[in-house]
Amino acid sequence: MAQQPSQSTEQKVIPPAQTGAIWKTFFILVVLTVIEFIIVAIMPASQMRVAIFAGMTIVKAFFIVGEFMHLKHEVKSLIWMIIVPTIFVAWLLLALMYEGGNLYNPLR
Amino acid sequence: MSAIHAIPAVPEKMTWSGGSEPLKASYGKLMMWFFLISDTFTFSALLVTYGMIRFSQNAYVGLPENFHFATTHWPVPDKVFEALPFLSGSYPLFFVGIMTFILIFSSVTMVLAVEAGHRGDRADVEKWMLWTIVGGATFLGSQAWEWGHFIAGPHDLSLAATNLAGEPIVGANLVRNPYGPPAFADLFFFITGFHGTHVFSGVILNIMIFFNTATGMYEKRGHYEMVEKVGLYWHFVDLVWVFVFTFFYLV
């Protein structure tokens, strides 16, 4: 497309859209969200449920970042530059959630 | 796929003036990624604060059907957010679910616009950008309704939830919050408000991109990389909502 200047618009050929992978990703995201709603409706709150939701959220994040933001198809070093800081942040989130439980109960 | 993403070769004289692309991503896209990772830290700070405060407060103990609102324990989100516009009755988390679908769908239309940009299909880029703008604006409107409902309470006070003393719960703001501990409403306004601000700037950026596409600026330039860069930002906003949805509404 770059080598086709705009003055020759009448002979510009636009290739057909290839949207199969996009709609597949959309379908996966919608199904995961629906399953989350079903879990909210049928499963009482527990540590297990929190873990299930956290896991499903990470799967959804994988599809959004990997496919929609195209990170899966970038070079390896860029992928790791994004993932490694994110892992540290996720660890901080888990650690402080755990510490929060002990904030007012130092002897528990 | 790889042929589509190939970037034109850099002239020799550009090598030391930002022309070379060390990670095979253009300057603009790389900087967008770095901005997004720093924005991740900002949002994570809010979510870490939420997680820490949430688990430092008492949880509700007892059967879900006996739940009552009190400032001594953290409220269960599906008891707080259970209203729908134009309807009365209890629809736990339905509205926030609809908002989630709207945002995921606008993310899909954005990626379709990026795909159309790769093909140089100006009409398709315009079409999908318009749908993305519509989706973002609908989300913002829904969030405004949700905030309004949370602040003002239900129109018919006889339908409002009550606390143990039988007084109706008439809504919350930063000063007064009958749903639970004071931090609950503060964190709700902060986290969803900060995300809503991002959606708002995203909609503005999308409108600018749509305008530039419609006036033929990108066609003259020969590529639609601006659509990709703003697309990265828009998907990030969707991604943050997935996390806010899980940690604020589901857990």
mmCIF file of C-alpha atoms in Angstrom, chain B residues 17 28-29 48 56 60 65-66 72 74 86 92-93 96-97 117 127 136 141 151 156 201 204 206 218 220 234 249:
data_model
loop_
_atom_site.group_PDB
_atom_site.id
_atom_site.type_symbol
_atom_site.label_atom_id
_atom_site.label_comp_id
_atom_site.label_asym_id
_atom_site.label_seq_id
_atom_site.Cartn_x
_atom_site.Cartn_y
_atom_site.Cartn_z
ATOM 1 C CA SER B 17 18.138 9.814 14.054
ATOM 2 C CA GLY B 28 5.565 5.433 17.851
ATOM 3 C CA LYS B 29 4.384 1.918 18.642
ATOM 4 C CA VAL B 48 -3.073 -3.110 45.075
ATOM 5 C CA SER B 56 -7.829 -5.724 56.007
ATOM 6 C CA TYR B 60 -19.438 -10.683 55.862
ATOM 7 C CA GLU B 65 -29.549 -14.618 51.567
ATOM 8 C CA ASN B 66 -29.240 -13.118 55.081
ATOM 9 C CA THR B 72 -18.674 -2.879 60.016
ATOM 10 C CA TRP B 74 -17.275 -5.127 53.465
ATOM 11 C CA PHE B 86 -36.003 1.454 33.478
ATOM 12 C CA PRO B 92 -27.120 -8.740 40.328
ATOM 13 C CA LEU B 93 -24.221 -7.479 38.189
ATOM 14 C CA VAL B 96 -21.892 -4.153 34.724
ATOM 15 C CA GLY B 97 -21.987 -7.281 32.546
ATOM 16 C CA GLY B 117 -5.845 -0.024 7.809
ATOM 17 C CA LYS B 127 -16.842 2.370 9.388
ATOM 18 C CA GLY B 136 -16.927 3.958 23.873
ATOM 19 C CA GLY B 141 -23.069 6.796 29.344
ATOM 20 C CA ILE B 151 -24.837 8.278 44.479
ATOM 21 C CA ASP B 156 -38.537 4.587 44.760
ATOM 22 C CA SER B 201 -9.549 10.306 26.431
ATOM 23 C CA ILE B 204 -11.439 11.754 21.987
ATOM 24 C CA ASN B 206 -10.726 7.811 18.325
ATOM 25 C CA TYR B 218 -3.565 8.648 6.222
ATOM 26 C CA LYS B 220 -1.924 10.534 1.515
ATOM 27 C CA TRP B 234 -7.949 1.400 23.335
ATOM 28 C CA TYR B 249 -17.241 -6.616 41.024
#
